[in-house]
Amino acid sequence: MSSLNAGQCIRVGKRTVVVENLLGSGAFGTVYRVKDTRDQVVFALKDVECTENFQIETVVREINALVAAKHNHIVKIMGVDTYKPSRKTHFLILTEFCAGGDLNRRLDNESNHDLNMKWVYQLADAVNFLHSRQPPIVHRDLKADNVFLANPMTEDIKLGDLGLAREFPAAAQTDSIESYYMTSGVGPTHWMAPEFFTAHYNKKADIFSLGVLFYAIFARHYQIFGKKKMYGVFVKIPNISEENDIGLGLAMYLMKQELVPPFAPSFQASNAMKSVIQDMLKFQPSERPPSDEIFERVRAMRSSFRLSRAQVHVRVQQ
């Protein structure tokens, strides 16, 4: 439920901002568009209401992950604060505002191959940055809704909403997110790796979800949940999902086996891209490539595409 009102001024760190309007809400907080009262710069403000100690710890992890994750393709945190309008504590997280909206909505419209390759390159770069930190940061919520277009003109993307992200030491590899998705019913689970449903996973689960994102960018395959299109990889399982397709990760978990993602003729990507996506969507986490390998393969594909396009341009000029 919304706790801030339009026109309300509130202090976040060293800034005083005024609430302009509600951008959205979900299981991990309510997000507002706000403006700094001094310099008129627009930001996004996430308000997370905490009633229990474990919730406060979750928000602290989020803040620490955001502060540590300074990268060109990760949403920047600008300030944090708390306030207590009642018995409940509210954490306020001020971040840069991405004017282009989220990638899930953007996928409703066409994009050329060059832009698609830019998106997968920037996503691979961001995830590799998170996974290469010591200790690694696992996002745990990689989906098109959490990828934002920083500028509607350039359409560069930024990975955001690290609401489930945390530093991931070996001792924490049995952490569960069942309280968020599997038992709370807060939304679909179409981007999740099969091991998520056993509550035992590591950073290779991010690789699976990143593969789902790559596939969605090129395939534009979606299902409708609550009147909203959700882009991902969906399959039909006999005797299980007769009416509606389900997410590939959930299907693998239910079938306890490898399933090949469907590559329709409309899938506009090279064989090399199909190969990397297939590798990322392996049933066994150990068989998925690490983030640095994915980044290098994507970078090589993008460079090759740019070179071939430049050569064609030269021939045309001649």
mmCIF file of C-alpha atoms in Angstrom:
data_model
loop_
_atom_site.group_PDB
_atom_site.id
_atom_site.type_symbol
_atom_site.label_atom_id
_atom_site.label_comp_id
_atom_site.label_asym_id
_atom_site.label_seq_id
_atom_site.Cartn_x
_atom_site.Cartn_y
_atom_site.Cartn_z
ATOM 1 C CA MET A 1 0.000 0.000 0.000
ATOM 2 C CA SER A 2 1.340 3.465 -0.849
ATOM 3 C CA SER A 3 2.835 5.232 2.192
ATOM 4 C CA LEU A 4 4.006 8.485 0.555
ATOM 5 C CA ASN A 5 1.769 11.046 -1.099
ATOM 6 C CA ALA A 6 2.264 13.310 -4.118
ATOM 7 C CA GLY A 7 3.678 16.666 -3.001
ATOM 8 C CA GLN A 8 5.173 15.237 0.179
ATOM 9 C CA CYS A 9 8.763 16.296 0.949
ATOM 10 C CA ILE A 10 11.104 13.821 2.583
ATOM 11 C CA ARG A 11 14.779 13.730 3.510
ATOM 12 C CA VAL A 12 16.994 10.997 2.005
ATOM 13 C CA GLY A 13 20.625 11.270 3.019
ATOM 14 C CA LYS A 14 21.824 14.762 2.070
ATOM 15 C CA ARG A 15 18.917 15.425 -0.287
ATOM 16 C CA THR A 16 15.381 16.644 0.250
ATOM 17 C CA VAL A 17 13.035 15.354 -2.423
ATOM 18 C CA VAL A 18 9.394 15.945 -3.240
ATOM 19 C CA VAL A 19 7.205 13.031 -4.320
ATOM 20 C CA GLU A 20 5.787 13.490 -7.825
ATOM 21 C CA ASN A 21 3.966 10.242 -8.537
ATOM 22 C CA LEU A 22 3.832 6.499 -7.944
ATOM 23 C CA LEU A 23 5.814 4.422 -10.457
ATOM 24 C CA GLY A 24 4.922 0.943 -9.224
ATOM 25 C CA SER A 25 4.787 -1.441 -6.297
ATOM 26 C CA GLY A 26 5.529 -5.067 -5.630
ATOM 27 C CA ALA A 27 6.753 -7.573 -3.084
ATOM 28 C CA PHE A 28 9.943 -5.637 -2.429
ATOM 29 C CA GLY A 29 8.663 -2.114 -1.966
ATOM 30 C CA THR A 30 6.918 0.834 -3.573
ATOM 31 C CA VAL A 31 8.723 3.023 -6.098
ATOM 32 C CA TYR A 32 8.061 6.725 -6.650
ATOM 33 C CA ARG A 33 9.282 9.359 -9.057
ATOM 34 C CA VAL A 34 10.714 12.191 -6.960
ATOM 35 C CA LYS A 35 12.529 15.460 -7.606
ATOM 36 C CA ASP A 36 15.294 17.141 -5.631
ATOM 37 C CA THR A 37 13.926 20.401 -4.205
ATOM 38 C CA ARG A 38 17.260 22.150 -4.705
ATOM 39 C CA ASP A 39 18.497 21.272 -8.204
ATOM 40 C CA GLN A 40 15.269 19.764 -9.671
ATOM 41 C CA VAL A 41 17.027 16.507 -10.642
ATOM 42 C CA VAL A 42 14.608 13.580 -10.976
ATOM 43 C CA PHE A 43 15.256 10.322 -9.106
ATOM 44 C CA ALA A 44 13.480 7.080 -8.272
ATOM 45 C CA LEU A 45 12.710 6.460 -4.602
ATOM 46 C CA LYS A 46 12.085 2.972 -3.290
ATOM 47 C CA ASP A 47 10.161 2.763 -0.012
ATOM 48 C CA VAL A 48 10.482 -0.593 1.764
ATOM 49 C CA GLU A 49 8.302 -1.118 4.828
ATOM 50 C CA CYS A 50 9.861 -3.408 7.427
ATOM 51 C CA THR A 51 7.990 -4.961 10.324
ATOM 52 C CA GLU A 52 10.326 -7.807 11.306
ATOM 53 C CA ASN A 53 14.058 -8.073 11.916
ATOM 54 C CA PHE A 54 14.587 -10.406 8.967
ATOM 55 C CA GLN A 55 13.006 -7.826 6.662
ATOM 56 C CA ILE A 56 15.349 -5.138 7.935
ATOM 57 C CA GLU A 57 18.313 -7.443 7.324
ATOM 58 C CA THR A 58 17.077 -8.046 3.766
ATOM 59 C CA VAL A 59 16.927 -4.316 3.070
ATOM 60 C CA VAL A 60 20.379 -3.776 4.568
ATOM 61 C CA ARG A 61 21.733 -6.441 2.203
ATOM 62 C CA GLU A 62 20.047 -4.683 -0.709
ATOM 63 C CA ILE A 63 21.561 -1.340 0.230
ATOM 64 C CA ASN A 64 25.041 -2.819 0.624
ATOM 65 C CA ALA A 65 24.767 -4.568 -2.732
ATOM 66 C CA LEU A 66 23.625 -1.376 -4.438
ATOM 67 C CA VAL A 67 26.386 0.727 -2.895
ATOM 68 C CA ALA A 68 29.025 -1.792 -3.965
ATOM 69 C CA ALA A 69 27.651 -2.233 -7.486
ATOM 70 C CA LYS A 70 28.975 0.867 -9.252
ATOM 71 C CA HIS A 71 28.931 0.096 -12.958
ATOM 72 C CA ASN A 72 27.818 1.820 -16.148
ATOM 73 C CA HIS A 73 25.047 -0.716 -16.680
ATOM 74 C CA ILE A 74 23.775 -0.989 -13.109
ATOM 75 C CA VAL A 75 21.340 1.534 -11.621
ATOM 76 C CA LYS A 76 23.230 3.863 -9.279
ATOM 77 C CA ILE A 77 22.224 4.396 -5.680
ATOM 78 C CA MET A 78 22.203 8.066 -4.699
ATOM 79 C CA GLY A 79 21.307 7.898 -1.021
ATOM 80 C CA VAL A 80 19.643 5.881 1.742
ATOM 81 C CA ASP A 81 17.690 6.780 4.846
ATOM 82 C CA THR A 82 14.955 5.564 7.170
ATOM 83 C CA TYR A 83 11.841 7.064 8.628
ATOM 84 C CA LYS A 84 9.228 5.798 11.056
ATOM 85 C CA PRO A 85 5.772 7.315 10.510
ATOM 86 C CA SER A 86 4.265 4.665 12.791
ATOM 87 C CA ARG A 87 5.500 1.561 14.552
ATOM 88 C CA LYS A 88 6.896 0.267 11.277
ATOM 89 C CA THR A 89 10.317 1.250 9.960
ATOM 90 C CA HIS A 90 10.593 2.412 6.341
ATOM 91 C CA PHE A 91 13.850 2.209 4.408
ATOM 92 C CA LEU A 92 14.211 4.777 1.651
ATOM 93 C CA ILE A 93 16.553 4.028 -1.240
ATOM 94 C CA LEU A 94 17.162 6.863 -3.705
ATOM 95 C CA THR A 95 18.456 5.811 -7.129
ATOM 96 C CA GLU A 96 18.992 7.368 -10.522
ATOM 97 C CA PHE A 97 15.841 7.596 -12.620
ATOM 98 C CA CYS A 98 15.727 5.612 -15.861
ATOM 99 C CA ALA A 99 13.471 7.565 -18.186
ATOM 100 C CA GLY A 100 13.039 4.812 -20.773
ATOM 101 C CA GLY A 101 11.022 2.444 -18.600
ATOM 102 C CA ASP A 102 11.707 -1.282 -18.266
ATOM 103 C CA LEU A 103 12.824 -3.776 -20.887
ATOM 104 C CA ASN A 104 9.746 -5.982 -20.488
ATOM 105 C CA ARG A 105 7.553 -3.172 -21.852
ATOM 106 C CA ARG A 106 10.140 -2.214 -24.486
ATOM 107 C CA LEU A 107 10.046 -5.737 -25.912
ATOM 108 C CA ASP A 108 6.481 -5.054 -27.047
ATOM 109 C CA ASN A 109 8.027 -3.016 -29.869
ATOM 110 C CA GLU A 110 10.461 -4.018 -32.580
ATOM 111 C CA SER A 111 14.223 -3.487 -32.358
ATOM 112 C CA ASN A 112 16.973 -4.177 -34.879
ATOM 113 C CA HIS A 113 19.763 -6.716 -34.515
ATOM 114 C CA ASP A 114 22.333 -4.075 -33.586
ATOM 115 C CA LEU A 115 20.210 -2.889 -30.649
ATOM 116 C CA ASN A 116 19.499 -6.458 -29.546
ATOM 117 C CA MET A 117 23.224 -7.207 -29.521
ATOM 118 C CA LYS A 118 23.888 -4.042 -27.535
ATOM 119 C CA TRP A 119 21.369 -5.117 -24.912
ATOM 120 C CA VAL A 120 22.803 -8.614 -24.472
ATOM 121 C CA TYR A 121 26.331 -7.191 -24.380
ATOM 122 C CA GLN A 122 25.438 -4.671 -21.669
ATOM 123 C CA LEU A 123 23.546 -7.289 -19.662
ATOM 124 C CA ALA A 124 26.466 -9.724 -19.864
ATOM 125 C CA ASP A 125 28.818 -6.927 -18.797
ATOM 126 C CA ALA A 126 26.682 -6.025 -15.754
ATOM 127 C CA VAL A 127 26.231 -9.610 -14.554
ATOM 128 C CA ASN A 128 29.921 -10.383 -15.059
ATOM 129 C CA PHE A 129 30.750 -7.351 -12.928
ATOM 130 C CA LEU A 130 28.498 -8.584 -10.103
ATOM 131 C CA HIS A 131 29.813 -12.152 -10.253
ATOM 132 C CA SER A 132 33.469 -11.065 -10.409
ATOM 133 C CA ARG A 133 33.326 -9.195 -7.120
ATOM 134 C CA GLN A 134 34.824 -10.738 -4.004
ATOM 135 C CA PRO A 135 32.665 -12.156 -2.619
ATOM 136 C CA PRO A 136 30.408 -12.410 -5.686
ATOM 137 C CA ILE A 137 27.067 -10.616 -5.743
ATOM 138 C CA VAL A 138 24.215 -12.781 -6.975
ATOM 139 C CA HIS A 139 21.284 -10.770 -8.294
ATOM 140 C CA ARG A 140 18.689 -13.569 -7.861
ATOM 141 C CA ASP A 141 15.927 -11.598 -9.622
ATOM 142 C CA LEU A 142 17.099 -11.196 -13.219
ATOM 143 C CA LYS A 143 14.085 -10.576 -15.422
ATOM 144 C CA ALA A 144 13.019 -8.078 -18.058
ATOM 145 C CA ASP A 145 11.036 -6.060 -15.482
ATOM 146 C CA ASN A 146 14.282 -5.363 -13.624
ATOM 147 C CA VAL A 147 16.203 -4.123 -16.643
ATOM 148 C CA PHE A 148 15.746 -0.417 -17.344
ATOM 149 C CA LEU A 149 16.411 1.857 -20.290
ATOM 150 C CA ALA A 150 18.433 4.737 -18.929
ATOM 151 C CA ASN A 151 17.671 7.002 -21.868
ATOM 152 C CA PRO A 152 14.853 6.494 -24.401
ATOM 153 C CA MET A 153 17.071 7.985 -27.144
ATOM 154 C CA THR A 154 20.184 5.822 -26.793
ATOM 155 C CA GLU A 155 18.309 2.866 -25.235
ATOM 156 C CA ASP A 156 21.305 1.833 -23.187
ATOM 157 C CA ILE A 157 20.187 -0.470 -20.396
ATOM 158 C CA LYS A 158 20.880 -0.613 -16.678
ATOM 159 C CA LEU A 159 20.320 -3.598 -14.421
ATOM 160 C CA GLY A 160 18.274 -2.579 -11.425
ATOM 161 C CA ASP A 161 16.172 -3.674 -8.489
ATOM 162 C CA LEU A 162 18.809 -5.637 -6.636
ATOM 163 C CA GLY A 163 16.070 -6.318 -4.091
ATOM 164 C CA LEU A 164 17.110 -9.935 -3.712
ATOM 165 C CA ALA A 165 20.801 -9.445 -4.413
ATOM 166 C CA ARG A 166 23.346 -10.138 -1.737
ATOM 167 C CA GLU A 167 26.946 -11.028 -1.278
ATOM 168 C CA PHE A 168 27.109 -14.763 -1.669
ATOM 169 C CA PRO A 169 29.790 -16.464 0.484
ATOM 170 C CA ALA A 170 29.916 -20.246 0.327
ATOM 171 C CA ALA A 171 28.217 -20.516 3.699
ATOM 172 C CA ALA A 172 25.089 -18.878 2.325
ATOM 173 C CA GLN A 173 24.483 -21.220 -0.584
ATOM 174 C CA THR A 174 21.460 -22.813 1.045
ATOM 175 C CA ASP A 175 19.547 -19.533 1.430
ATOM 176 C CA SER A 176 15.974 -19.741 0.237
ATOM 177 C CA ILE A 177 13.690 -17.270 -1.525
ATOM 178 C CA GLU A 178 10.609 -19.399 -0.965
ATOM 179 C CA SER A 179 9.218 -16.668 1.281
ATOM 180 C CA TYR A 180 9.317 -14.321 -1.700
ATOM 181 C CA TYR A 181 7.992 -16.363 -4.594
ATOM 182 C CA MET A 182 7.286 -20.034 -4.037
ATOM 183 C CA THR A 183 4.928 -19.602 -1.077
ATOM 184 C CA SER A 184 3.845 -15.960 -1.274
ATOM 185 C CA GLY A 185 2.270 -16.092 -4.718
ATOM 186 C CA VAL A 186 3.532 -12.616 -5.568
ATOM 187 C CA GLY A 187 3.972 -13.344 -9.252
ATOM 188 C CA PRO A 188 5.108 -15.676 -12.026
ATOM 189 C CA THR A 189 8.435 -17.494 -11.822
ATOM 190 C CA HIS A 190 9.200 -17.754 -15.529
ATOM 191 C CA TRP A 191 12.785 -16.461 -15.325
ATOM 192 C CA MET A 192 13.929 -18.778 -12.530
ATOM 193 C CA ALA A 193 16.430 -21.605 -12.846
ATOM 194 C CA PRO A 194 15.217 -25.122 -11.980
ATOM 195 C CA GLU A 195 17.310 -25.237 -8.796
ATOM 196 C CA PHE A 196 15.472 -22.172 -7.424
ATOM 197 C CA PHE A 197 12.522 -24.458 -6.746
ATOM 198 C CA THR A 198 14.650 -26.629 -4.463
ATOM 199 C CA ALA A 199 15.884 -23.538 -2.560
ATOM 200 C CA HIS A 200 19.507 -24.629 -3.144
ATOM 201 C CA TYR A 201 21.342 -22.492 -5.659
ATOM 202 C CA ASN A 202 24.400 -20.326 -6.325
ATOM 203 C CA LYS A 203 25.410 -17.710 -8.880
ATOM 204 C CA LYS A 204 24.845 -20.165 -11.750
ATOM 205 C CA ALA A 205 21.126 -19.506 -11.212
ATOM 206 C CA ASP A 206 21.784 -15.965 -12.454
ATOM 207 C CA ILE A 207 23.312 -17.457 -15.610
ATOM 208 C CA PHE A 208 20.087 -19.335 -16.333
ATOM 209 C CA SER A 209 17.989 -16.200 -15.797
ATOM 210 C CA LEU A 210 20.366 -14.209 -17.996
ATOM 211 C CA GLY A 211 19.878 -16.844 -20.703
ATOM 212 C CA VAL A 212 16.115 -16.339 -20.392
ATOM 213 C CA LEU A 213 16.668 -12.603 -20.906
ATOM 214 C CA PHE A 214 18.829 -13.198 -23.984
ATOM 215 C CA TYR A 215 16.193 -15.520 -25.430
ATOM 216 C CA ALA A 216 13.399 -13.016 -24.734
ATOM 217 C CA ILE A 217 15.260 -10.248 -26.546
ATOM 218 C CA PHE A 218 15.570 -12.282 -29.743
ATOM 219 C CA ALA A 219 12.422 -14.444 -29.610
ATOM 220 C CA ARG A 220 9.858 -12.017 -28.104
ATOM 221 C CA HIS A 221 8.077 -15.061 -26.661
ATOM 222 C CA TYR A 222 5.632 -14.168 -23.903
ATOM 223 C CA GLN A 223 2.761 -15.336 -21.737
ATOM 224 C CA ILE A 224 0.113 -13.106 -20.170
ATOM 225 C CA PHE A 225 -0.063 -12.945 -16.381
ATOM 226 C CA GLY A 226 -2.719 -10.699 -14.899
ATOM 227 C CA LYS A 227 -3.288 -8.931 -18.228
ATOM 228 C CA LYS A 228 0.446 -8.192 -18.508
ATOM 229 C CA LYS A 229 2.810 -9.650 -21.092
ATOM 230 C CA MET A 230 5.833 -11.323 -19.500
ATOM 231 C CA TYR A 231 8.709 -12.163 -21.826
ATOM 232 C CA GLY A 232 10.772 -15.307 -21.346
ATOM 233 C CA VAL A 233 11.183 -18.939 -22.394
ATOM 234 C CA PHE A 234 7.976 -20.950 -22.158
ATOM 235 C CA VAL A 235 7.229 -24.598 -22.948
ATOM 236 C CA LYS A 236 4.252 -26.922 -22.755
ATOM 237 C CA ILE A 237 4.556 -30.088 -20.649
ATOM 238 C CA PRO A 238 2.176 -32.985 -21.431
ATOM 239 C CA ASN A 239 -0.165 -33.817 -18.540
ATOM 240 C CA ILE A 240 1.165 -30.850 -16.555
ATOM 241 C CA SER A 241 0.652 -27.646 -18.548
ATOM 242 C CA GLU A 242 -1.956 -28.573 -21.121
ATOM 243 C CA GLU A 243 -3.630 -25.156 -21.191
ATOM 244 C CA ASN A 244 -0.758 -22.715 -20.660
ATOM 245 C CA ASP A 245 2.953 -22.848 -21.345
ATOM 246 C CA ILE A 246 5.180 -22.533 -18.266
ATOM 247 C CA GLY A 247 8.647 -21.168 -17.685
ATOM 248 C CA LEU A 248 11.508 -23.372 -18.863
ATOM 249 C CA GLY A 249 13.136 -23.530 -15.418
ATOM 250 C CA LEU A 250 9.936 -24.664 -13.727
ATOM 251 C CA ALA A 251 9.354 -27.201 -16.497
ATOM 252 C CA MET A 252 12.854 -28.645 -16.007
ATOM 253 C CA TYR A 253 12.297 -28.831 -12.253
ATOM 254 C CA LEU A 254 9.018 -30.699 -12.713
ATOM 255 C CA MET A 255 10.430 -33.029 -15.364
ATOM 256 C CA LYS A 256 13.808 -33.433 -13.604
ATOM 257 C CA GLN A 257 15.589 -33.331 -16.943
ATOM 258 C CA GLU A 258 17.151 -31.199 -19.660
ATOM 259 C CA LEU A 259 14.714 -29.442 -22.007
ATOM 260 C CA VAL A 260 15.779 -27.673 -25.185
ATOM 261 C CA PRO A 261 14.474 -24.092 -25.577
ATOM 262 C CA PRO A 262 12.291 -23.752 -28.693
ATOM 263 C CA PHE A 263 14.020 -21.816 -31.481
ATOM 264 C CA ALA A 264 11.283 -20.871 -33.951
ATOM 265 C CA PRO A 265 12.117 -19.632 -37.488
ATOM 266 C CA SER A 266 11.339 -16.117 -36.249
ATOM 267 C CA PHE A 267 14.250 -16.291 -33.778
ATOM 268 C CA GLN A 268 16.496 -13.582 -35.224
ATOM 269 C CA ALA A 269 19.943 -14.490 -33.935
ATOM 270 C CA SER A 270 23.093 -16.195 -35.172
ATOM 271 C CA ASN A 271 23.928 -19.824 -34.530
ATOM 272 C CA ALA A 272 26.653 -18.603 -32.181
ATOM 273 C CA MET A 273 24.053 -16.735 -30.106
ATOM 274 C CA LYS A 274 21.754 -19.755 -30.080
ATOM 275 C CA SER A 275 24.667 -21.836 -28.840
ATOM 276 C CA VAL A 276 25.497 -19.535 -25.943
ATOM 277 C CA ILE A 277 21.820 -19.347 -24.939
ATOM 278 C CA GLN A 278 21.523 -23.139 -24.971
ATOM 279 C CA ASP A 279 24.619 -23.390 -22.785
ATOM 280 C CA MET A 280 23.211 -20.859 -20.316
ATOM 281 C CA LEU A 281 19.905 -22.752 -20.099
ATOM 282 C CA LYS A 282 21.403 -26.096 -19.121
ATOM 283 C CA PHE A 283 19.528 -28.080 -16.487
ATOM 284 C CA GLN A 284 22.662 -28.759 -14.424
ATOM 285 C CA PRO A 285 24.171 -25.553 -12.985
ATOM 286 C CA SER A 286 27.697 -26.953 -13.301
ATOM 287 C CA GLU A 287 27.248 -27.207 -17.079
ATOM 288 C CA ARG A 288 26.437 -23.523 -17.507
ATOM 289 C CA PRO A 289 29.364 -21.293 -18.462
ATOM 290 C CA PRO A 290 30.605 -18.673 -15.989
ATOM 291 C CA SER A 291 29.784 -15.004 -16.494
ATOM 292 C CA ASP A 292 33.240 -14.058 -17.796
ATOM 293 C CA GLU A 293 33.035 -16.676 -20.557
ATOM 294 C CA ILE A 294 29.555 -15.484 -21.545
ATOM 295 C CA PHE A 295 30.733 -11.889 -21.672
ATOM 296 C CA GLU A 296 33.705 -12.776 -23.895
ATOM 297 C CA ARG A 297 31.548 -14.838 -26.279
ATOM 298 C CA VAL A 298 28.970 -12.061 -26.565
ATOM 299 C CA ARG A 299 31.673 -9.435 -27.064
ATOM 300 C CA ALA A 300 33.225 -11.484 -29.869
ATOM 301 C CA MET A 301 29.818 -11.908 -31.559
ATOM 302 C CA ARG A 302 29.063 -8.200 -31.323
ATOM 303 C CA SER A 303 32.490 -7.248 -32.682
ATOM 304 C CA SER A 304 32.096 -9.678 -35.573
ATOM 305 C CA PHE A 305 28.660 -8.281 -36.406
ATOM 306 C CA ARG A 306 29.917 -4.697 -36.328
ATOM 307 C CA LEU A 307 32.896 -5.590 -38.538
ATOM 308 C CA SER A 308 30.735 -7.344 -41.123
ATOM 309 C CA ARG A 309 28.295 -4.419 -41.157
ATOM 310 C CA ALA A 310 31.160 -1.957 -41.651
ATOM 311 C CA GLN A 311 32.515 -4.030 -44.539
ATOM 312 C CA VAL A 312 29.121 -4.034 -46.216
ATOM 313 C CA HIS A 313 28.934 -0.254 -45.793
ATOM 314 C CA VAL A 314 32.349 0.163 -47.435
ATOM 315 C CA ARG A 315 31.352 -2.007 -50.387
ATOM 316 C CA VAL A 316 28.170 0.025 -50.825
ATOM 317 C CA GLN A 317 30.168 3.270 -50.757
ATOM 318 C CA GLN A 318 32.480 1.910 -53.435
#
